[in-house]
Amino acid sequence: MSYPMMWTVLLVFFVAIHVSAALGQDKGKTLEVFNDVERTSKILGASVFTADFEPGFVKHENGSIAEVNSVNEDQRVLRSNVDLLRPNFQAAVKYYKANTCIRFREITKEEARNGPHIEVVNDGRCFSLYGHQFENHNNLSLGLGCRWMATILHELGHALKFAHTQSRYDRDNYLKLNLNNVNASEQYNYAKLEKADTENYGLPYDLLSIMQYEDGGFAIDTSISVMTPRNPLYKNSMGRNFELTFIDLKMLNRFYNCPESCKHKIKCKNSGFQNSNKCDECVCPSGFGGPNCNVRAGSDDPSTDCGKTLKATSKKWSTLNATFDSSCTWWINAGKKKHVEIQFLDVAIDSNRNCEQAGLDVKICKTMAIPNVDKFVSKDNRAILRAYVNEKRSQHFTIRYRQVN
Ligand SMILES: [Zn+2]
C-alpha cells in the first residue's frame, strides 16, 4: 500500500526484552504458537508474520486524507496518529511491566547488534513476528493506524509468543466461522493451530483475550459475519478488549515463570497467582481481592469499599440501585445448589464501545467476565458484578436479582 508523502514516516526503533525469571523460549513448547519458522510458513502457506489488518484511509472534511483504524469504529479519528506512537508504546511497555515480570527497554542501534531484540518499524500494517523466530530480532510493524494502546499490546503479545486466540485448536467449540466470506489468500489468518504445538496450561478459551479478533476481520462482504461467538452473551464484546484479560496475564506469567522470581511462595485462591512484582500478594481475577484472592474485591478496606455482599434468598426480585465513581464489586449469594438470576434494567454507563473508560461486567466463571449483557443466570450459587470507571465520573446502574433453581 502506498502512502501520501505527508504521512510517510520512517520509523525504526529497537526494544530489548528482559524477563526476570527463566526465558520462555528455552522451553520445549511455545505459548499458543508454532514452534519454528519453517513450520509456520508451511502451515500458513504464506508469510511468517501475522498481519492483523491494513489500515484504510478516509477523506477529511477539509479535503486532506487521514488514516483510520479499520477495526474499531470508536477509535476513528480524522488526524494523524504519528504522535501517538511513542506515548502509547511506552504505556504498553509500562502495562507489561506492571502485570508481568517482562521488561522492555529501548536500545540503540549499536546495542541492537549485540543480542535478540524487537525492531519496531512502520511498513503501514499492524503485525508482529512471533517471539525470536530469527536469531537476532523480531520485526514489529506499527503503521499509522496501529498506534492505539490495545493494538500495541496485541502486537507485543505476538512478540512474546502469543498467537491469535481464534487459532486455538479448540476454537470451533466457541466460534462459528464463515470462511466463505474471506478471500482464499487471506484465510491463513484463521488457520487453526495443532494442540501439540501450543501451550495453554489448561486455561479456558477467552473470547475477550487481547489476542482474539472481533467479527469481520478480512471480510469480503463486511455486512456478513466471518466469526461469531457460539455464546450469544459475547456478541457485543468479543475481540473488543482494550487490555489483557486475567487469562492472558495468567498464561503469560506462567509461560515466563514470573512467580519463580519470588523467594517465598504463597498460595492463591480462586485461580489467582503469585504477583511477581509484589511477592506477598496474589494477582486475583476481577471480583476477588485480599492478599490471597479469597474475599470480595475491595471488602478488605471498608474505608474505600463501594460494593457489597448481597443475598438472593427467594424467587422474589430484589433491586440494586448503584452509583459509583471507582471500581466496585458486588457479590450476590444464593442458597446451596441454587443460582442467581439477574436482569439489567438501567445501565447508564458513559463509555466507548469497548468499555475502556467505564463498564459493568458479570463473571461467567471465576476467571472470566463479560460486559454488556441484558440478563444472566449464574453457574453456581454466586453472581459477581464488577463496575469500574477510569476517571472520577459518577456512573449509575439498576439491576434486579433473585434466587432460582
Ligand atoms: Zn495479531
Short mmCIF file of C-alpha atoms and ligand atoms in Angstrom, two decimals:
data_model
loop_
_atom_site.label_atom_id
_atom_site.label_comp_id
_atom_site.label_asym_id
_atom_site.label_seq_id
_atom_site.Cartn_x
_atom_site.Cartn_y
_atom_site.Cartn_z
CA MET A 1 0.00 0.00 0.00
CA SER A 2 1.41 3.39 -0.90
CA TYR A 3 1.02 6.38 1.35
CA PRO A 4 0.70 10.05 0.52
CA MET A 5 4.01 11.77 1.14
CA MET A 6 2.65 13.76 4.06
CA TRP A 7 2.13 10.56 6.03
CA THR A 8 5.37 8.90 5.15
CA VAL A 9 7.33 8.41 8.32
CA LEU A 10 10.45 6.39 8.50
CA LEU A 11 10.20 4.69 11.82
CA VAL A 12 12.69 2.29 13.25
CA PHE A 13 13.48 1.79 16.87
CA PHE A 14 14.76 -1.09 18.86
CA VAL A 15 13.48 -2.63 22.04
CA ALA A 16 15.09 -5.34 24.13
CA ILE A 17 13.09 -7.70 26.31
CA HIS A 18 14.28 -8.77 29.69
CA VAL A 19 12.43 -11.39 31.68
CA SER A 20 13.32 -11.56 35.33
CA ALA A 21 12.76 -15.32 35.51
CA ALA A 22 13.63 -18.15 33.14
CA LEU A 23 13.07 -17.29 29.49
CA GLY A 24 10.06 -18.90 27.86
CA GLN A 25 11.80 -19.66 24.61
CA ASP A 26 14.01 -22.15 26.38
CA LYS A 27 11.00 -24.39 26.87
CA GLY A 28 10.05 -27.14 24.52
CA LYS A 29 6.62 -25.75 23.78
CA THR A 30 5.54 -22.29 22.82
CA LEU A 31 2.58 -20.35 24.01
CA GLU A 32 -0.33 -20.88 21.63
CA VAL A 33 2.13 -20.53 18.84
CA PHE A 34 4.05 -22.58 16.32
CA ASN A 35 7.42 -23.98 17.20
CA ASP A 36 9.50 -22.66 14.37
CA VAL A 37 9.53 -20.54 11.27
CA GLU A 38 9.64 -23.41 8.84
CA ARG A 39 6.54 -24.98 10.25
CA THR A 40 4.78 -21.66 10.43
CA SER A 41 5.40 -20.89 6.78
CA LYS A 42 4.37 -24.38 5.80
CA ILE A 43 1.06 -24.28 7.60
CA LEU A 44 0.14 -20.69 6.96
CA GLY A 45 1.18 -21.14 3.36
CA ALA A 46 2.27 -17.54 3.24
CA SER A 47 4.38 -15.13 5.18
CA VAL A 48 5.70 -15.94 8.59
CA PHE A 49 4.31 -12.78 10.10
CA THR A 50 0.86 -12.24 11.42
CA ALA A 51 -0.66 -9.25 9.67
CA ASP A 52 -3.63 -8.07 11.62
CA PHE A 53 -5.15 -5.60 9.24
CA GLU A 54 -4.27 -2.97 6.77
CA PRO A 55 -5.35 0.47 7.80
CA GLY A 56 -7.67 2.31 5.45
CA PHE A 57 -7.92 5.94 4.54
CA VAL A 58 -10.79 8.37 4.86
CA LYS A 59 -11.14 11.82 3.45
CA HIS A 60 -11.32 14.61 5.96
CA GLU A 61 -13.96 17.29 5.53
CA ASN A 62 -11.27 19.79 4.62
CA GLY A 63 -10.04 17.54 1.83
CA SER A 64 -6.92 16.16 3.48
CA ILE A 65 -6.53 12.44 3.83
CA ALA A 66 -6.27 10.82 7.22
CA GLU A 67 -5.83 7.25 8.23
CA VAL A 68 -8.27 5.27 10.31
CA ASN A 69 -8.11 2.14 12.29
CA SER A 70 -10.34 -0.06 10.20
CA VAL A 71 -11.07 -2.42 13.08
CA ASN A 72 -12.63 -0.25 15.72
CA GLU A 73 -15.11 2.43 14.74
CA ASP A 74 -14.88 4.17 18.08
CA GLN A 75 -11.22 4.72 17.57
CA ARG A 76 -11.62 6.51 14.27
CA VAL A 77 -10.03 9.90 14.32
CA LEU A 78 -9.50 12.21 11.45
CA ARG A 79 -5.97 13.18 12.24
CA SER A 80 -2.51 11.83 12.01
CA ASN A 81 -1.55 9.18 14.52
CA VAL A 82 2.15 9.87 14.25
CA ASP A 83 2.31 11.47 17.68
CA LEU A 84 0.54 8.59 19.37
CA LEU A 85 3.27 6.05 18.82
CA ARG A 86 5.81 6.83 21.50
CA PRO A 87 3.45 7.63 24.41
CA ASN A 88 1.21 4.66 23.62
CA PHE A 89 4.16 2.33 23.14
CA GLN A 90 5.56 3.48 26.48
CA ALA A 91 2.17 2.96 28.12
CA ALA A 92 2.00 -0.58 26.70
CA VAL A 93 5.52 -1.34 27.96
CA LYS A 94 4.53 0.01 31.38
CA TYR A 95 1.43 -2.20 31.34
CA TYR A 96 3.52 -5.34 30.74
CA LYS A 97 5.91 -4.24 33.48
CA ALA A 98 3.08 -3.74 35.99
CA ASN A 99 1.41 -7.06 35.21
CA THR A 100 4.24 -9.48 34.42
CA CYS A 101 7.97 -9.90 35.01
CA ILE A 102 8.67 -8.88 31.40
CA ARG A 103 10.62 -5.67 30.90
CA PHE A 104 11.09 -3.84 27.62
CA ARG A 105 13.91 -1.40 27.23
CA GLU A 106 14.60 0.89 24.32
CA ILE A 107 18.09 0.33 22.96
CA THR A 108 20.39 1.97 20.45
CA LYS A 109 21.19 0.64 17.00
CA GLU A 110 24.64 -0.32 18.28
CA GLU A 111 23.22 -2.27 21.21
CA ALA A 112 20.80 -3.98 18.85
CA ARG A 113 23.75 -5.69 17.17
CA ASN A 114 24.59 -7.49 20.40
CA GLY A 115 21.53 -9.60 21.06
CA PRO A 116 17.91 -10.52 20.47
CA HIS A 117 15.55 -7.57 20.24
CA ILE A 118 12.36 -6.32 18.66
CA GLU A 119 12.73 -3.94 15.76
CA VAL A 120 9.75 -1.60 15.64
CA VAL A 121 9.14 -0.49 12.08
CA ASN A 122 6.42 1.14 10.04
CA ASP A 123 5.55 -0.74 6.89
CA GLY A 124 1.98 0.52 7.04
CA ARG A 125 0.47 -2.58 8.57
CA CYS A 126 -0.07 -3.85 12.11
CA PHE A 127 1.87 -7.04 12.55
CA SER A 128 4.48 -8.75 14.63
CA LEU A 129 6.61 -11.81 14.22
CA TYR A 130 6.23 -14.42 16.92
CA GLY A 131 8.95 -14.24 19.54
CA HIS A 132 12.51 -14.91 18.48
CA GLN A 133 11.83 -16.55 15.16
CA PHE A 134 15.02 -15.13 13.78
CA GLU A 135 18.31 -15.38 15.54
CA ASN A 136 18.64 -11.77 16.45
CA HIS A 137 15.46 -9.79 16.02
CA ASN A 138 11.73 -9.72 15.52
CA ASN A 139 10.04 -7.19 13.33
CA LEU A 140 7.03 -5.47 14.78
CA SER A 141 5.28 -3.01 12.49
CA LEU A 142 3.05 -0.25 13.75
CA GLY A 143 1.59 1.61 10.80
CA LEU A 144 -0.22 4.86 11.31
CA GLY A 145 -3.49 3.10 12.03
CA CYS A 146 -1.94 0.74 14.57
CA ARG A 147 -0.83 3.07 17.30
CA TRP A 148 -3.60 2.50 19.78
CA MET A 149 -2.60 1.05 23.09
CA ALA A 150 -4.75 -2.06 22.52
CA THR A 151 -3.10 -2.71 19.15
CA ILE A 152 0.38 -2.22 20.58
CA LEU A 153 -0.42 -4.57 23.48
CA HIS A 154 -1.67 -7.09 20.92
CA GLU A 155 1.42 -6.85 18.70
CA LEU A 156 3.76 -7.04 21.69
CA GLY A 157 1.72 -10.10 22.70
CA HIS A 158 2.79 -11.74 19.41
CA ALA A 159 6.39 -10.75 20.09
CA LEU A 160 6.03 -12.53 23.44
CA LYS A 161 4.81 -15.64 21.56
CA PHE A 162 1.07 -15.27 21.81
CA ALA A 163 -0.85 -16.46 18.75
CA HIS A 164 -4.36 -15.31 17.94
CA THR A 165 -6.91 -16.81 20.26
CA GLN A 166 -9.10 -17.81 17.30
CA SER A 167 -6.22 -20.03 16.19
CA ARG A 168 -6.56 -22.22 19.27
CA TYR A 169 -7.06 -25.89 18.46
CA ASP A 170 -10.37 -25.89 20.37
CA ARG A 171 -11.75 -22.69 18.84
CA ASP A 172 -14.62 -24.40 16.99
CA ASN A 173 -16.25 -25.11 20.33
CA TYR A 174 -16.55 -21.37 20.90
CA LEU A 175 -16.75 -19.82 17.44
CA LYS A 176 -18.73 -20.28 14.26
CA LEU A 177 -16.55 -19.44 11.28
CA ASN A 178 -17.74 -18.45 7.84
CA LEU A 179 -14.59 -18.55 5.76
CA ASN A 180 -16.62 -18.29 2.53
CA ASN A 181 -16.58 -14.59 3.32
CA VAL A 182 -12.76 -14.42 3.34
CA ASN A 183 -10.56 -14.47 0.24
CA ALA A 184 -8.59 -17.71 -0.07
CA SER A 185 -5.35 -15.72 0.05
CA GLU A 186 -6.34 -14.26 3.46
CA GLN A 187 -7.73 -17.41 5.04
CA TYR A 188 -4.41 -18.21 6.68
CA ASN A 189 -5.35 -15.54 9.21
CA TYR A 190 -7.89 -18.04 10.54
CA ALA A 191 -5.60 -21.08 10.49
CA LYS A 192 -6.07 -23.40 13.44
CA LEU A 193 -3.07 -24.50 15.48
CA GLU A 194 -2.25 -28.06 16.45
CA LYS A 195 -2.75 -28.91 20.10
CA ALA A 196 0.71 -30.43 20.30
CA ASP A 197 2.38 -27.24 19.09
CA THR A 198 0.83 -24.95 21.62
CA GLU A 199 0.63 -24.47 25.35
CA ASN A 200 -2.47 -23.16 27.10
CA TYR A 201 -1.83 -24.58 30.58
CA GLY A 202 -5.39 -25.87 30.58
CA LEU A 203 -6.74 -22.33 30.75
CA PRO A 204 -10.14 -21.77 29.17
CA TYR A 205 -10.83 -20.19 25.79
CA ASP A 206 -11.19 -16.47 26.37
CA LEU A 207 -13.33 -14.58 23.84
CA LEU A 208 -12.22 -11.31 25.40
CA SER A 209 -8.50 -12.01 25.09
CA ILE A 210 -6.42 -9.16 23.68
CA MET A 211 -5.36 -11.73 21.04
CA GLN A 212 -8.93 -12.51 19.91
CA TYR A 213 -10.23 -10.89 16.70
CA GLU A 214 -13.64 -9.33 16.62
CA ASP A 215 -16.05 -10.34 13.88
CA GLY A 216 -15.38 -9.11 10.37
CA GLY A 217 -11.59 -9.31 10.02
CA PHE A 218 -10.59 -9.79 6.35
CA ALA A 219 -14.28 -9.99 5.31
CA ILE A 220 -15.10 -9.79 1.61
CA ASP A 221 -18.60 -8.54 2.44
CA THR A 222 -18.46 -6.56 5.67
CA SER A 223 -22.22 -6.89 6.19
CA ILE A 224 -21.81 -10.65 6.63
CA SER A 225 -20.18 -12.32 9.64
CA VAL A 226 -16.84 -14.07 9.43
CA MET A 227 -16.71 -15.27 13.01
CA THR A 228 -19.45 -15.27 15.64
CA PRO A 229 -19.27 -16.46 19.24
CA ARG A 230 -21.37 -19.54 19.98
CA ASN A 231 -22.26 -17.98 23.33
CA PRO A 232 -24.55 -15.08 22.34
CA LEU A 233 -23.64 -13.20 25.54
CA TYR A 234 -20.35 -12.31 23.83
CA LYS A 235 -21.99 -10.88 20.72
CA ASN A 236 -21.20 -7.29 21.68
CA SER A 237 -17.85 -7.80 23.31
CA MET A 238 -15.82 -10.49 21.52
CA GLY A 239 -12.46 -9.19 20.38
CA ARG A 240 -13.05 -5.66 21.58
CA ASN A 241 -10.85 -5.64 24.61
CA PHE A 242 -8.53 -2.77 25.40
CA GLU A 243 -6.10 -4.64 27.63
CA LEU A 244 -5.04 -8.18 28.53
CA THR A 245 -7.56 -10.30 30.40
CA PHE A 246 -6.85 -12.22 33.58
CA ILE A 247 -6.45 -15.40 31.48
CA ASP A 248 -3.97 -13.66 29.15
CA LEU A 249 -1.95 -12.48 32.13
CA LYS A 250 -2.06 -15.82 33.88
CA MET A 251 -0.84 -17.57 30.73
CA LEU A 252 1.96 -15.08 30.19
CA ASN A 253 3.10 -15.12 33.83
CA ARG A 254 3.14 -18.89 33.75
CA PHE A 255 4.95 -19.11 30.41
CA TYR A 256 7.70 -16.76 31.55
CA ASN A 257 7.81 -18.37 35.00
CA CYS A 258 7.27 -14.97 36.61
CA PRO A 259 6.34 -16.19 40.11
CA GLU A 260 9.65 -18.09 40.24
CA SER A 261 11.41 -14.79 40.79
CA CYS A 262 9.74 -14.68 44.25
CA LYS A 263 11.86 -16.19 47.03
CA HIS A 264 8.84 -17.23 49.08
CA LYS A 265 5.86 -18.95 47.55
CA ILE A 266 2.34 -18.03 48.59
CA LYS A 267 -0.93 -19.82 47.93
CA CYS A 268 -3.64 -18.00 45.99
CA LYS A 269 -7.34 -18.89 46.00
CA ASN A 270 -9.92 -18.66 43.24
CA SER A 271 -7.45 -19.18 40.38
CA GLY A 272 -5.25 -16.25 41.42
CA PHE A 273 -1.48 -16.44 41.01
CA GLN A 274 1.51 -15.01 42.85
CA ASN A 275 2.32 -11.44 41.85
CA SER A 276 5.98 -11.35 40.79
CA ASN A 277 6.04 -7.58 41.32
CA LYS A 278 4.71 -7.83 44.90
CA CYS A 279 5.60 -11.30 46.07
CA ASP A 280 3.44 -11.24 49.21
CA GLU A 281 0.30 -10.67 47.14
CA CYS A 282 -1.67 -12.60 44.55
CA VAL A 283 -2.97 -11.35 41.24
CA CYS A 284 -6.69 -12.02 41.53
CA PRO A 285 -9.33 -12.44 38.85
CA SER A 286 -11.73 -9.49 38.87
CA GLY A 287 -14.28 -9.61 41.65
CA PHE A 288 -11.83 -11.27 44.07
CA GLY A 289 -9.40 -9.48 46.35
CA GLY A 290 -7.36 -9.52 49.52
CA PRO A 291 -3.77 -10.82 49.57
CA ASN A 292 -4.96 -14.35 48.66
CA CYS A 293 -8.00 -13.64 46.44
CA ASN A 294 -10.35 -15.18 48.98
CA VAL A 295 -12.59 -12.17 49.67
CA ARG A 296 -14.79 -9.83 47.65
CA ALA A 297 -12.59 -7.30 45.86
CA GLY A 298 -12.49 -4.06 47.84
CA SER A 299 -14.01 -5.52 51.00
CA ASP A 300 -10.67 -5.71 52.81
CA ASP A 301 -10.62 -1.90 53.08
CA PRO A 302 -14.00 -0.71 54.42
CA SER A 303 -12.96 2.95 54.09
CA THR A 304 -12.97 2.69 50.29
CA ASP A 305 -15.27 -0.29 49.72
CA CYS A 306 -18.03 0.79 47.34
CA GLY A 307 -19.55 -2.64 46.61
CA LYS A 308 -21.48 -5.03 48.81
CA THR A 309 -22.20 -8.69 49.50
CA LEU A 310 -25.93 -9.31 48.99
CA LYS A 311 -28.20 -12.30 49.43
CA ALA A 312 -30.73 -13.72 47.00
CA THR A 313 -32.93 -15.86 49.20
CA SER A 314 -36.18 -16.29 47.28
CA LYS A 315 -37.87 -16.16 43.90
CA LYS A 316 -38.97 -12.61 44.68
CA TRP A 317 -36.99 -9.95 42.83
CA SER A 318 -34.77 -7.55 44.80
CA THR A 319 -33.43 -4.34 43.29
CA LEU A 320 -29.90 -2.97 43.40
CA ASN A 321 -29.54 0.71 42.56
CA ALA A 322 -25.89 1.66 42.45
CA THR A 323 -23.93 4.82 41.80
CA PHE A 324 -20.16 4.51 41.52
CA ASP A 325 -17.13 6.57 40.59
CA SER A 326 -14.39 3.96 41.07
CA SER A 327 -14.01 0.19 40.80
CA CYS A 328 -16.64 -1.63 42.89
CA THR A 329 -17.62 -5.29 43.26
CA TRP A 330 -20.90 -6.84 44.33
CA TRP A 331 -21.34 -10.47 45.26
CA ILE A 332 -24.88 -11.83 45.23
CA ASN A 333 -25.07 -15.13 47.08
CA ALA A 334 -27.90 -17.65 46.75
CA GLY A 335 -28.52 -20.81 48.80
CA LYS A 336 -26.58 -24.03 48.25
CA LYS A 337 -27.11 -25.58 44.80
CA LYS A 338 -29.23 -22.57 43.77
CA HIS A 339 -28.42 -19.92 41.16
CA VAL A 340 -28.73 -16.16 40.89
CA GLU A 341 -30.74 -14.62 38.06
CA ILE A 342 -30.02 -11.00 37.15
CA GLN A 343 -31.81 -8.58 34.87
CA PHE A 344 -30.05 -5.38 33.90
CA LEU A 345 -32.79 -2.76 33.94
CA ASP A 346 -30.97 0.51 33.50
CA VAL A 347 -27.28 0.74 32.79
CA ALA A 348 -26.35 4.40 32.33
CA ILE A 349 -22.63 3.99 31.82
CA ASP A 350 -20.84 6.51 29.72
CA SER A 351 -18.08 4.78 27.77
CA ASN A 352 -16.93 3.89 24.28
CA ARG A 353 -17.85 0.66 22.52
CA ASN A 354 -15.09 -1.41 24.05
CA CYS A 355 -15.90 -0.22 27.61
CA GLU A 356 -12.45 1.28 28.08
CA GLN A 357 -13.49 4.30 30.15
CA ALA A 358 -16.15 2.60 32.24
CA GLY A 359 -18.16 -0.57 32.35
CA LEU A 360 -20.22 -3.11 34.21
CA ASP A 361 -19.46 -6.76 33.78
CA VAL A 362 -20.61 -10.02 35.25
CA LYS A 363 -18.42 -13.05 35.90
CA ILE A 364 -19.37 -16.15 33.95
CA CYS A 365 -16.82 -18.18 35.87
CA LYS A 366 -14.09 -17.37 38.38
CA THR A 367 -11.62 -16.26 35.75
CA MET A 368 -13.78 -14.62 33.08
CA ALA A 369 -16.27 -11.78 32.93
CA ILE A 370 -18.50 -10.39 30.20
CA PRO A 371 -19.71 -6.83 29.70
CA ASN A 372 -22.89 -5.60 28.01
CA VAL A 373 -25.42 -8.28 28.84
CA ASP A 374 -29.18 -7.86 29.39
CA LYS A 375 -29.80 -10.86 31.60
CA PHE A 376 -27.75 -13.52 33.25
CA VAL A 377 -28.03 -16.68 35.37
CA SER A 378 -25.01 -17.66 37.47
CA LYS A 379 -23.44 -21.08 37.00
CA ASP A 380 -23.06 -21.63 40.74
CA ASN A 381 -24.69 -20.01 43.75
CA ARG A 382 -22.87 -16.70 43.44
CA ALA A 383 -23.13 -13.91 40.89
CA ILE A 384 -20.29 -11.40 40.78
CA LEU A 385 -20.74 -7.94 39.32
CA ARG A 386 -17.91 -5.52 38.77
CA ALA A 387 -18.32 -1.87 37.86
CA TYR A 388 -15.40 0.37 37.01
CA VAL A 389 -14.64 3.83 35.76
CA ASN A 390 -11.24 5.27 34.85
CA GLU A 391 -11.82 8.82 35.94
CA LYS A 392 -13.88 10.08 38.84
CA ARG A 393 -17.09 10.35 36.85
CA SER A 394 -20.24 9.24 38.58
CA GLN A 395 -21.99 6.32 36.82
CA HIS A 396 -25.19 4.51 37.60
CA PHE A 397 -26.96 1.21 37.07
CA THR A 398 -30.07 -0.59 38.27
CA ILE A 399 -30.46 -4.35 38.26
CA ARG A 400 -32.87 -6.78 39.82
CA TYR A 401 -31.89 -10.21 41.09
CA ARG A 402 -33.41 -13.31 42.62
CA GLN A 403 -32.64 -16.89 43.55
CA VAL A 404 -33.59 -19.58 41.03
CA ASN A 405 -33.27 -23.36 40.93
ZN ZN B 1 -2.45 -10.27 15.70
#
